[in-house]
Tab-separated table of C-alpha atoms in Angstrom:
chain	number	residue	atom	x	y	z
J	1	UNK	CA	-6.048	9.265	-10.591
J	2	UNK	CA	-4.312	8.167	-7.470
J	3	UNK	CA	-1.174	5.852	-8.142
J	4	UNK	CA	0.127	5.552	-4.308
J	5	UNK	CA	-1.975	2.165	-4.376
J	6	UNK	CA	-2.304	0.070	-1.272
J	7	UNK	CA	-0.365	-3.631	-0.596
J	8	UNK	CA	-1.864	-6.679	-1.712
J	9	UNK	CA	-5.324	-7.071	0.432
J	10	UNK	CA	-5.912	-10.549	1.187
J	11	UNK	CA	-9.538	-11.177	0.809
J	12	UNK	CA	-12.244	-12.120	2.509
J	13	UNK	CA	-11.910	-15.836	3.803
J	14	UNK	CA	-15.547	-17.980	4.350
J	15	UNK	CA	-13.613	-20.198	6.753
J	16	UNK	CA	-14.996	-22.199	9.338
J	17	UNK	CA	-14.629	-21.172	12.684
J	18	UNK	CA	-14.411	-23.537	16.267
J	19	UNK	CA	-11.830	-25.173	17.724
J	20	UNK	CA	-10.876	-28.841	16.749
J	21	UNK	CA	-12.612	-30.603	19.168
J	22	UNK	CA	-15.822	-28.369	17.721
J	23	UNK	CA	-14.839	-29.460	14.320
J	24	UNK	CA	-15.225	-33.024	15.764
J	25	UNK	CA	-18.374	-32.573	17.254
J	26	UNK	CA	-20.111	-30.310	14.097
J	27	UNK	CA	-19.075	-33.142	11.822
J	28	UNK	CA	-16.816	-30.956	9.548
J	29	UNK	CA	-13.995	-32.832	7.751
J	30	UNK	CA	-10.684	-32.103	9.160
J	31	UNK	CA	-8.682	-31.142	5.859
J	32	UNK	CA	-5.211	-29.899	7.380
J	33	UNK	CA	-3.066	-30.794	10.386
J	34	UNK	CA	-0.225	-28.365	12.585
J	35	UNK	CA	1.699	-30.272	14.991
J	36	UNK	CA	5.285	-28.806	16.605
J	37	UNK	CA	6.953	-28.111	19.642
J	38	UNK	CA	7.219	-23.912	20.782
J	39	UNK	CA	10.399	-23.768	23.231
J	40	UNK	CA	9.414	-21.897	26.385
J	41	UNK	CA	5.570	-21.628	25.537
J	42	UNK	CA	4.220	-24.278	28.194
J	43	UNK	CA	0.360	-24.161	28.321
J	44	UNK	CA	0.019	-21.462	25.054
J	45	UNK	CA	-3.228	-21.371	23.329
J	46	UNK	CA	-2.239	-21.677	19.497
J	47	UNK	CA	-4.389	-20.496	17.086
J	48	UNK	CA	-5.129	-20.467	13.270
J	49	UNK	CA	-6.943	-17.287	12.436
J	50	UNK	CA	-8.716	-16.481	9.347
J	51	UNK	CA	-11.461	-13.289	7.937
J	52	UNK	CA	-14.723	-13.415	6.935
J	53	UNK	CA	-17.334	-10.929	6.528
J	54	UNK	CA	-17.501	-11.181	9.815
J	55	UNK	CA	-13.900	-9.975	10.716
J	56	UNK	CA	-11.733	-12.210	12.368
J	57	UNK	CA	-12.157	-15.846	13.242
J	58	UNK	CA	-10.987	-18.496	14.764
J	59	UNK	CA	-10.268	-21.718	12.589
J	60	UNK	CA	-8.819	-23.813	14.981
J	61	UNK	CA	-7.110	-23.769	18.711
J	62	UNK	CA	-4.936	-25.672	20.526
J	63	UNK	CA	-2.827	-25.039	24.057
J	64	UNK	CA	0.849	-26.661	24.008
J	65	UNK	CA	1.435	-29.211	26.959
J	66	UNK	CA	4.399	-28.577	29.218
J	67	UNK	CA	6.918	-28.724	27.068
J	68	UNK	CA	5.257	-26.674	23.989
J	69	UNK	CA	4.144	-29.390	22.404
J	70	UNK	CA	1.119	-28.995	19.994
J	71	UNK	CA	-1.249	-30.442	17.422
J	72	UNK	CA	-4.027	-28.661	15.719
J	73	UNK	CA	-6.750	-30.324	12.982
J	74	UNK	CA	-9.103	-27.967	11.031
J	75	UNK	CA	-10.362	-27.374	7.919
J	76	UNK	CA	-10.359	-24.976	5.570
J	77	UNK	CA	-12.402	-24.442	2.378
J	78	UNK	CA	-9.284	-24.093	0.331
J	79	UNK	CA	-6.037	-22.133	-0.706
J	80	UNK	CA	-5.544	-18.829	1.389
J	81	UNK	CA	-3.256	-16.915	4.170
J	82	UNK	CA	-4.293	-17.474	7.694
J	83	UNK	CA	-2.371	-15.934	10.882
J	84	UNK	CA	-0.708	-18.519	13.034
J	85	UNK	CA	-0.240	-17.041	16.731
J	86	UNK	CA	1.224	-18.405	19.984
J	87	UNK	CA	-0.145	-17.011	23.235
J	88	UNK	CA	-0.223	-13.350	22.620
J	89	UNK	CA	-0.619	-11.316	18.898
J	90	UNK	CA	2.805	-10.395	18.957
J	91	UNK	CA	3.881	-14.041	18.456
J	92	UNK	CA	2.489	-14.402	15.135
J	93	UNK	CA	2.995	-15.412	11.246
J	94	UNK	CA	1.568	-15.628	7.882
J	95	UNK	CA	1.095	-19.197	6.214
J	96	UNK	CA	-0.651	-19.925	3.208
J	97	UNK	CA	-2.811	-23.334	3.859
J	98	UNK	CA	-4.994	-25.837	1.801
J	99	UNK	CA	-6.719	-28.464	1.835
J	100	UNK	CA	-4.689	-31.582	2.584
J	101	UNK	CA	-1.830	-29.583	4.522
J	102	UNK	CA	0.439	-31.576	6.936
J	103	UNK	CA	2.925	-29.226	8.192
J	104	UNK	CA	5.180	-29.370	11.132
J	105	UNK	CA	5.891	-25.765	12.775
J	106	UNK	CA	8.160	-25.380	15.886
J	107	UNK	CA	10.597	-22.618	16.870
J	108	UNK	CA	10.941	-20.745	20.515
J	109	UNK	CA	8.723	-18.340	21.833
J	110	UNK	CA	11.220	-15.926	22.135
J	111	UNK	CA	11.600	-15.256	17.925
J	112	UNK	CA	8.788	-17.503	16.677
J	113	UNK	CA	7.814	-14.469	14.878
J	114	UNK	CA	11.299	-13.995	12.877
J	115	UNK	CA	12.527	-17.364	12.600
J	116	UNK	CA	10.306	-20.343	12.797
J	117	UNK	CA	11.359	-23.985	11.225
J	118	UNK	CA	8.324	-24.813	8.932
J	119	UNK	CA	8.275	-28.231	6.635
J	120	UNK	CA	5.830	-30.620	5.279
J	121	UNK	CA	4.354	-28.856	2.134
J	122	UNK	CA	5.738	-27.362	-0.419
J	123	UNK	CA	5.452	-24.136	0.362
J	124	UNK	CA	7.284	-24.494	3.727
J	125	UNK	CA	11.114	-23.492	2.068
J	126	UNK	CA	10.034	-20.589	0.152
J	127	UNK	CA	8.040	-19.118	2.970
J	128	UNK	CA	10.784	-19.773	5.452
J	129	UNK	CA	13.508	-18.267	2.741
J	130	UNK	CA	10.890	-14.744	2.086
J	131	UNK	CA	11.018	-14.439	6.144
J	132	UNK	CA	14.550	-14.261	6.747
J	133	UNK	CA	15.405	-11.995	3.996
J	134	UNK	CA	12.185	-9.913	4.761
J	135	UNK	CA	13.627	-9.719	8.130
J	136	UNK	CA	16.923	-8.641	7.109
J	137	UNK	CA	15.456	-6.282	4.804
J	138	UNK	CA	13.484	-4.684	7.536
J	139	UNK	CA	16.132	-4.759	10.051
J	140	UNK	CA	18.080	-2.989	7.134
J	141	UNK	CA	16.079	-0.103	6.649
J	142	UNK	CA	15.919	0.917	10.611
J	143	UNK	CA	19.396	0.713	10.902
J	144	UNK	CA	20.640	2.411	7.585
J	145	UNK	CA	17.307	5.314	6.510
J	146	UNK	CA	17.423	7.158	9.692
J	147	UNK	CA	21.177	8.097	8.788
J	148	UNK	CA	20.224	9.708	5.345
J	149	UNK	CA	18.365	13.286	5.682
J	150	UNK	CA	17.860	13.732	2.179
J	151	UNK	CA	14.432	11.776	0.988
J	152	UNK	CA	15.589	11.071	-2.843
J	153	UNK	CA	18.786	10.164	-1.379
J	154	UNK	CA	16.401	7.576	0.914
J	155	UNK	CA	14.626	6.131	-1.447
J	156	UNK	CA	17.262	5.423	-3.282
J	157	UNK	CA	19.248	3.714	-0.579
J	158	UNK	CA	15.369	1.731	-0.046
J	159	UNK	CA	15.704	0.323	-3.307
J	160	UNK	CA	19.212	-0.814	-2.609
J	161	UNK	CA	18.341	-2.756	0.178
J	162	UNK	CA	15.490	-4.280	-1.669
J	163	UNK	CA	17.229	-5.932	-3.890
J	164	UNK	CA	17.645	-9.555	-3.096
J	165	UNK	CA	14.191	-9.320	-1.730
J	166	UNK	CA	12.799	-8.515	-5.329
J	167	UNK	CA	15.273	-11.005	-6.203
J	168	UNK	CA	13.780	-13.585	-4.424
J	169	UNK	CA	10.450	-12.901	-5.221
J	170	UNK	CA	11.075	-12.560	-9.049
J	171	UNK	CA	12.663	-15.954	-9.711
J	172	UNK	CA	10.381	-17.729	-6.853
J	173	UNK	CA	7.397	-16.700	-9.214
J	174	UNK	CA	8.965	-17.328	-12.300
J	175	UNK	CA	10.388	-20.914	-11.518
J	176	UNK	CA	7.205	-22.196	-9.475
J	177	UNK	CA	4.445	-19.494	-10.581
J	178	UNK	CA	1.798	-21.861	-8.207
J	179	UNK	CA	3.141	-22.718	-5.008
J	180	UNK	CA	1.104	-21.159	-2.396
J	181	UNK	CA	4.176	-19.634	-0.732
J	182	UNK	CA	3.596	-16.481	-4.018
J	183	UNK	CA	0.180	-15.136	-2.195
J	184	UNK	CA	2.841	-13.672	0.651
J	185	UNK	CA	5.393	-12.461	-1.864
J	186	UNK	CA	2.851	-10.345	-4.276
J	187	UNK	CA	3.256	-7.699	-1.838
J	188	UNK	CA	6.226	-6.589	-3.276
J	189	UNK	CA	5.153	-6.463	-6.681
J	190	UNK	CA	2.523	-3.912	-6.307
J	191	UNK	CA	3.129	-0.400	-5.559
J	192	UNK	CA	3.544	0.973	-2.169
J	193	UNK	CA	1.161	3.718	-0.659
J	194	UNK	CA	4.684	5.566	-0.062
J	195	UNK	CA	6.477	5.722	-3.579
J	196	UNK	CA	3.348	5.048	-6.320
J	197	UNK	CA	4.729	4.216	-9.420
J	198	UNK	CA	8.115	6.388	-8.747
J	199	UNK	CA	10.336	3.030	-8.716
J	200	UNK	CA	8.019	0.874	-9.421
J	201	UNK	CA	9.261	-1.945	-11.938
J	202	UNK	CA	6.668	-2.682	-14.795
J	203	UNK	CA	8.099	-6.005	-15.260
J	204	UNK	CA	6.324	-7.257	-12.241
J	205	UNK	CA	3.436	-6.941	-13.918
J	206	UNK	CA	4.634	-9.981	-16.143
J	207	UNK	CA	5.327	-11.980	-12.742
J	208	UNK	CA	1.702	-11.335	-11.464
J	209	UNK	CA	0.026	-12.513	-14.909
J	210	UNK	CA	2.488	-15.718	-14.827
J	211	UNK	CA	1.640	-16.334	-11.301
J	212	UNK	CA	-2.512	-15.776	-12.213
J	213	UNK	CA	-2.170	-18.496	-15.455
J	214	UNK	CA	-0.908	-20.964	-12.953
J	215	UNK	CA	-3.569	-20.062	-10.222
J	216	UNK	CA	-6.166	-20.095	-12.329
J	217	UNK	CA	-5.396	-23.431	-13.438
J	218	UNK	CA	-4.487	-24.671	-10.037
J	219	UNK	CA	-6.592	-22.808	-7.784
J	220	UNK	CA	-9.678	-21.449	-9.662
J	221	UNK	CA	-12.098	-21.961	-7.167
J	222	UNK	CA	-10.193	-19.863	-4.467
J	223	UNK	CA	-10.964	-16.086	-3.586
J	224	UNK	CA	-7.065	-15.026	-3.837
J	225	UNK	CA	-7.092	-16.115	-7.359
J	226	UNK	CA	-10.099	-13.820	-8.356
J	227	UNK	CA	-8.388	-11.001	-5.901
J	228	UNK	CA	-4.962	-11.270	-7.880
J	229	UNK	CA	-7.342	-11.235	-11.400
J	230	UNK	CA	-8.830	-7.921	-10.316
J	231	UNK	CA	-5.761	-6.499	-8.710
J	232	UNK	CA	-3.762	-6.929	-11.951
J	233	UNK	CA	-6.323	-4.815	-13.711
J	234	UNK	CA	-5.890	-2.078	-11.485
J	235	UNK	CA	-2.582	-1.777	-11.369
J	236	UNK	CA	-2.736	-2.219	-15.519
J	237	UNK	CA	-5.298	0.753	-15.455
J	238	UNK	CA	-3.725	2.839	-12.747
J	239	UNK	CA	-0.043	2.226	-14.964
J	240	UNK	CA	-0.981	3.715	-18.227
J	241	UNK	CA	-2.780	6.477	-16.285
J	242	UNK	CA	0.515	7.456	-14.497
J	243	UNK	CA	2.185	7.066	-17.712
J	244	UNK	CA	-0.246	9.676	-19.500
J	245	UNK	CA	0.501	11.714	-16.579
J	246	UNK	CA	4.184	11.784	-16.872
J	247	UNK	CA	3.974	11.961	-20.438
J	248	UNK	CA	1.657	15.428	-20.392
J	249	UNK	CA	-0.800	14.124	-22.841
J	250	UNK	CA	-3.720	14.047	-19.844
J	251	UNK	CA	-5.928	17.072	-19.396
J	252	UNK	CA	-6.511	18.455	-15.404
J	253	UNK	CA	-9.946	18.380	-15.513
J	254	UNK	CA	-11.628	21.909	-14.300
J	255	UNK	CA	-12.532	22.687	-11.591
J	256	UNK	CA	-14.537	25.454	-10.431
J	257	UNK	CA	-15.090	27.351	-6.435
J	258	UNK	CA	-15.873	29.884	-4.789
J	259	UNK	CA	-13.291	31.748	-3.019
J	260	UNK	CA	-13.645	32.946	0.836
J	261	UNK	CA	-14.539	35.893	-0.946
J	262	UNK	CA	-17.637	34.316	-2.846
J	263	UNK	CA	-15.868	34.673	-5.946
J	264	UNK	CA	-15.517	31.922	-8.512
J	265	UNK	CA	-12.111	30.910	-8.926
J	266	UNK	CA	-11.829	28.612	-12.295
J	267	UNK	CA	-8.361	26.329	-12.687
J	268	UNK	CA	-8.532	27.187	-16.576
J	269	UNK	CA	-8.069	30.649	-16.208
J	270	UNK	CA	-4.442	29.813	-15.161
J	271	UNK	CA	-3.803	28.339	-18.513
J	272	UNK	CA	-0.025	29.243	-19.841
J	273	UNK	CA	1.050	28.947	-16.153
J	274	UNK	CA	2.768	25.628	-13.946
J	275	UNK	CA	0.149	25.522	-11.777
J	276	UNK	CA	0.402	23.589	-8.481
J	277	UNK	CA	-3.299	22.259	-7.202
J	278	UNK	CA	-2.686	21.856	-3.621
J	279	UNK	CA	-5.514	19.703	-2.465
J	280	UNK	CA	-5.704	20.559	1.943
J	281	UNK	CA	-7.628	21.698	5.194
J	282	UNK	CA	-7.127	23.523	7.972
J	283	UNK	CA	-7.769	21.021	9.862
J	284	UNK	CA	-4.835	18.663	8.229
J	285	UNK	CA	-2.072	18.547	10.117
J	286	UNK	CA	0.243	17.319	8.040
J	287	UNK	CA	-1.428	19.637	5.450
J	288	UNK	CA	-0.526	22.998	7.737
J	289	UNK	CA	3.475	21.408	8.226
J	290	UNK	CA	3.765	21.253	4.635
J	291	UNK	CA	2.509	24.808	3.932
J	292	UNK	CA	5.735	26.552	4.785
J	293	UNK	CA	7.209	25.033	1.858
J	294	UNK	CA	4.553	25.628	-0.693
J	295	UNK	CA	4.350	29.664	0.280
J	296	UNK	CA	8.872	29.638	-0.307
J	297	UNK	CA	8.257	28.217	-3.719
J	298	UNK	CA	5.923	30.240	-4.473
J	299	UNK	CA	7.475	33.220	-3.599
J	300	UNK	CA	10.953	31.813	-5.234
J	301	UNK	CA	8.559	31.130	-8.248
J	302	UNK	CA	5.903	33.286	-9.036
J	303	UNK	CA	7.755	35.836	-11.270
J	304	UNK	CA	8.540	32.729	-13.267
J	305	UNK	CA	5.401	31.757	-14.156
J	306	UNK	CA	4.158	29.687	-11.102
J	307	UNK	CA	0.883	29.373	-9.753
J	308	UNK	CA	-0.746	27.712	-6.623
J	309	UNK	CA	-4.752	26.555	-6.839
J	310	UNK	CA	-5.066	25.501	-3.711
J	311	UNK	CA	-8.325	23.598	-2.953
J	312	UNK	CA	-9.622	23.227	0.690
J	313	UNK	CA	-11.757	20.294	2.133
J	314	UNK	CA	-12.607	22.613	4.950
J	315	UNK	CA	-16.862	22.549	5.892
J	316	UNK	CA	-15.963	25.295	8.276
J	317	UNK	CA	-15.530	28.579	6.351
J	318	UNK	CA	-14.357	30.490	8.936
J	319	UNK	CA	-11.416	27.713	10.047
J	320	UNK	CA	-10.483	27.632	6.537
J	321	UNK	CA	-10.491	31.635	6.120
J	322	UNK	CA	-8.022	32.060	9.065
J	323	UNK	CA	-6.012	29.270	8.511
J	324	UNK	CA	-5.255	31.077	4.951
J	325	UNK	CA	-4.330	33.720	6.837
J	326	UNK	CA	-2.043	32.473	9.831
J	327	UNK	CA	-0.135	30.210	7.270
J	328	UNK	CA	0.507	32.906	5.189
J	329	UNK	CA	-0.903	31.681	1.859
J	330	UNK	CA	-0.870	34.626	0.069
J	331	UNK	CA	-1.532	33.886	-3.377
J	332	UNK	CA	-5.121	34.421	-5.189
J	333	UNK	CA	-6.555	31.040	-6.191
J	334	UNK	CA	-8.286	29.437	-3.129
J	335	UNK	CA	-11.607	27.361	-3.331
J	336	UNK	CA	-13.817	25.525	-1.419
J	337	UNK	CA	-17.451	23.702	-1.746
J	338	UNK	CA	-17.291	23.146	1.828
J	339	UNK	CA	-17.916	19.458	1.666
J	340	UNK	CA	-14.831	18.393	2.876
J	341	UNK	CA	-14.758	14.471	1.878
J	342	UNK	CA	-18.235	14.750	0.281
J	343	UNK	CA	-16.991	16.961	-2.504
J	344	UNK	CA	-16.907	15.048	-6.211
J	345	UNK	CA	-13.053	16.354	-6.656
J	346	UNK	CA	-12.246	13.461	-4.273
J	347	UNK	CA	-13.512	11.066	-7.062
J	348	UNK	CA	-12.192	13.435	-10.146
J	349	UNK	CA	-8.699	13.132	-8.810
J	350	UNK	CA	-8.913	10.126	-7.382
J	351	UNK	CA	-7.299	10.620	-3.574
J	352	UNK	CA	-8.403	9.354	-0.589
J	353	UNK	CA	-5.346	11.415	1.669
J	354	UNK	CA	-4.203	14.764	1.921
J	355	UNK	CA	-1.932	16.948	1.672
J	356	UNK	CA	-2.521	15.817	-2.100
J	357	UNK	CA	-0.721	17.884	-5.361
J	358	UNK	CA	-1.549	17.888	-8.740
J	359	UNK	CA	0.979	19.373	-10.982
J	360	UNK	CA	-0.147	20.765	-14.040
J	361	UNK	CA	1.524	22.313	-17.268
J	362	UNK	CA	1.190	25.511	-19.190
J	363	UNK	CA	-0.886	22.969	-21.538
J	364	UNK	CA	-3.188	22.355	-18.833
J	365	UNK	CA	-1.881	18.874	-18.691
J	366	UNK	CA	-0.557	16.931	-15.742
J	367	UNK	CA	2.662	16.266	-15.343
J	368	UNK	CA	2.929	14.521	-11.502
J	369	UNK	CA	0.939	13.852	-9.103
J	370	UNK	CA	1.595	13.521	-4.926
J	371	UNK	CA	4.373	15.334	-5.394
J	372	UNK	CA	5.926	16.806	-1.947
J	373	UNK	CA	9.375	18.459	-0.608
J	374	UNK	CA	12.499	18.061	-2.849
J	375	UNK	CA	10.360	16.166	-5.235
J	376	UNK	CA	8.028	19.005	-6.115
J	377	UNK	CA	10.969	21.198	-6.297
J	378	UNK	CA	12.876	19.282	-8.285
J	379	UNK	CA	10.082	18.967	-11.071
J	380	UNK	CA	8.699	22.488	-10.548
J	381	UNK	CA	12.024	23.338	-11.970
J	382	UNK	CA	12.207	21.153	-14.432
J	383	UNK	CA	8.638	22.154	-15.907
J	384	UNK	CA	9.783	25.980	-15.212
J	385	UNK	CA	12.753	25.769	-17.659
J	386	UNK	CA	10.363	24.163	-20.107
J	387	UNK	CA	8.740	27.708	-20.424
């Protein structure tokens, strides 16, 4: 089971598209107004951009007069995140809107971006607070990771600066669980591709069920309501899985290959060893960089009772033959079907990226998953001295 779960998707939006005027003409009610003045963007096109099944579409349009004025009318079929931009993509930000809106948004070209001045709804505070420190935040982590070498040593400096962004979000949600300002927060309450489960904090899950009683009462008919509904149950799911894994109590299933050889090469018959199944390709770069450090633990491990499966999603056996060779990979246990993507271990482990690792105990349990660098070390060694 993968845990490295992706950010909060926003969903598909069935949103009308055309320009007001178009609006006008079609006969479509106009449920929500933008008017504001962008400093320095004389003549802009403005535009409200949701997605649809048909990928990205225009809303609603306006161009600023010659002073940045604007006004926009649209509609919208009800609560969701649309993409506000000002003359070119870059200018751009994330509002939530619904029916009935009346909000004033005006700022300068130059940092529209980073710092607009949004009011009118309610959601117009909140969202403006969750940009600035998101901004700081991010601004934070360019200035202060690069300085750290170590990774553990990064992520823990990561969740430092987090802090009064989590903050934020946790008593925003708790104290007004149904503003529409929450569908841009629940990012950070989900776990990120980067870190899994690692740090994530399990009471978020409570925030995301608080903030899905209050949308389901106040927004039942809207897609980001049934999104959050079926995103909670994954993450529930995907939880007690990781927590089965760190636990030891859940089997590695088998898996059986043949070896460049033609041999069969069975992950059971490593039983009573740590054995590290090294999911890769030769044609993975980031697969081939990581290599180096697999073959040193090995070597530093073997006599220990260490063990590498490593399990190719090559379809070229002769790339994935020499590549075994030129990296030096010299223990015993390679396999391949030769499907590359196609092959049913993708779904039996449940990855969708590699280099992918599988750590598994003398049990033939799993013990962590995704595990790379210092991290693998650090709890190759700590399953080692279990032995």
């Amino acid at each position: 089971m993968r845990y490295l779960l992706p950010l909060f998707v926003l969903p598909l939006l069935f949103a009308r598209c055309g320009s007001s005027s178009e609006e006008e003409e079609n006969g479509t009610t106009v449920n929500f107004h933008i008017e504001g003045k962008i400093e320095g963007a004389s003549n802009q096109k403005v535009k409200i951009i949701g997605t649809s099944d048909r990928g990205q579409i225009n809303v609603a349009e306006a161009t600023t007069d010659a002073d940045g004025n604007y006004e926009i009318d649209g509609n919208v079929p009800g609560l969701g995140v649309y993409t506000m931009t000002v003359g070119d993509a870059n200018n751009a930000i994330l509002i939530p809107l619904n029916k009935e809106d009346d909000v004033t948004i005006s700022g300068k070209i130059e940092d529209f971006a980073m710092a607009p001045q949004i009011s009118g709804p309610k959601w117009a505070k909140p969202v403006m607070a969750y940009m600035k420190l998101f901004n700081e935040f991010a601004n934070a982590q360019m200035s202060e990771l690069p300085k750290i070498p170590d990774q553990s040593k990064q992520i823990e400096k990561f969740a430092e600066l987090r802090k009064p962004l989590d903050s934020f979000v946790a008593n925003q949600i708790t104290t007004d669980p149904s503003n529409p300002a929450n569908l841009l927060l629940t990012s950070l309450l989900f776990p990120t591709q980067e870190l899994g489960f690692k740090t994530w904090n399990p009471k978020n899950l409570e925030l995301l069920k608080k903030m899905e009683k209050a949308y389901l009462k106040t927004y039942a008919d809207s897609p980001y309501t049934r999104l959050l509904t079926d995103q909670i149950v994954q993450v529930e799911t995907a939880y007690s899985t990781y927590m089965q894994y760190e636990s030891g109590t859940l089997a590695a299933p088998e898996i059986v290959l043949k070896s460049p050889e033609g041999k069969d090469v069975r992950l059971s018959s490593l039983r009573g060893k740590v054995v590290l199944i090294d999911f890769w390709a030769s044609w993975c770069a980031p697969c081939r960089q990581e290599n180096p450090n697999v073959v040193r633990l090995y070597n530093e491990n073997r006599s220990k009772g260490f063990e590498v499966f490593s399990v190719s999603l090559d379809q070229d056996a002769t790339a994935w033959k020499e590549a075994i060779k030129k990296d030096g990979l010299i223990w015993p246990n390679h396999g391949s079907d030769l499907m590359g993507w196609q092959t049913p271990l993708v779904q039996t482990y449940g990855f969708s990226g590699i280099p992918y690792t599988v750590l598994v105990n003398p049990e033939g349990n799993i013990v962590g998953v995704g595990l790379r660098g210092a991290e693998l070390e650090r709890k190759l060694k700590e399953e080692l001295s279990k032995k």
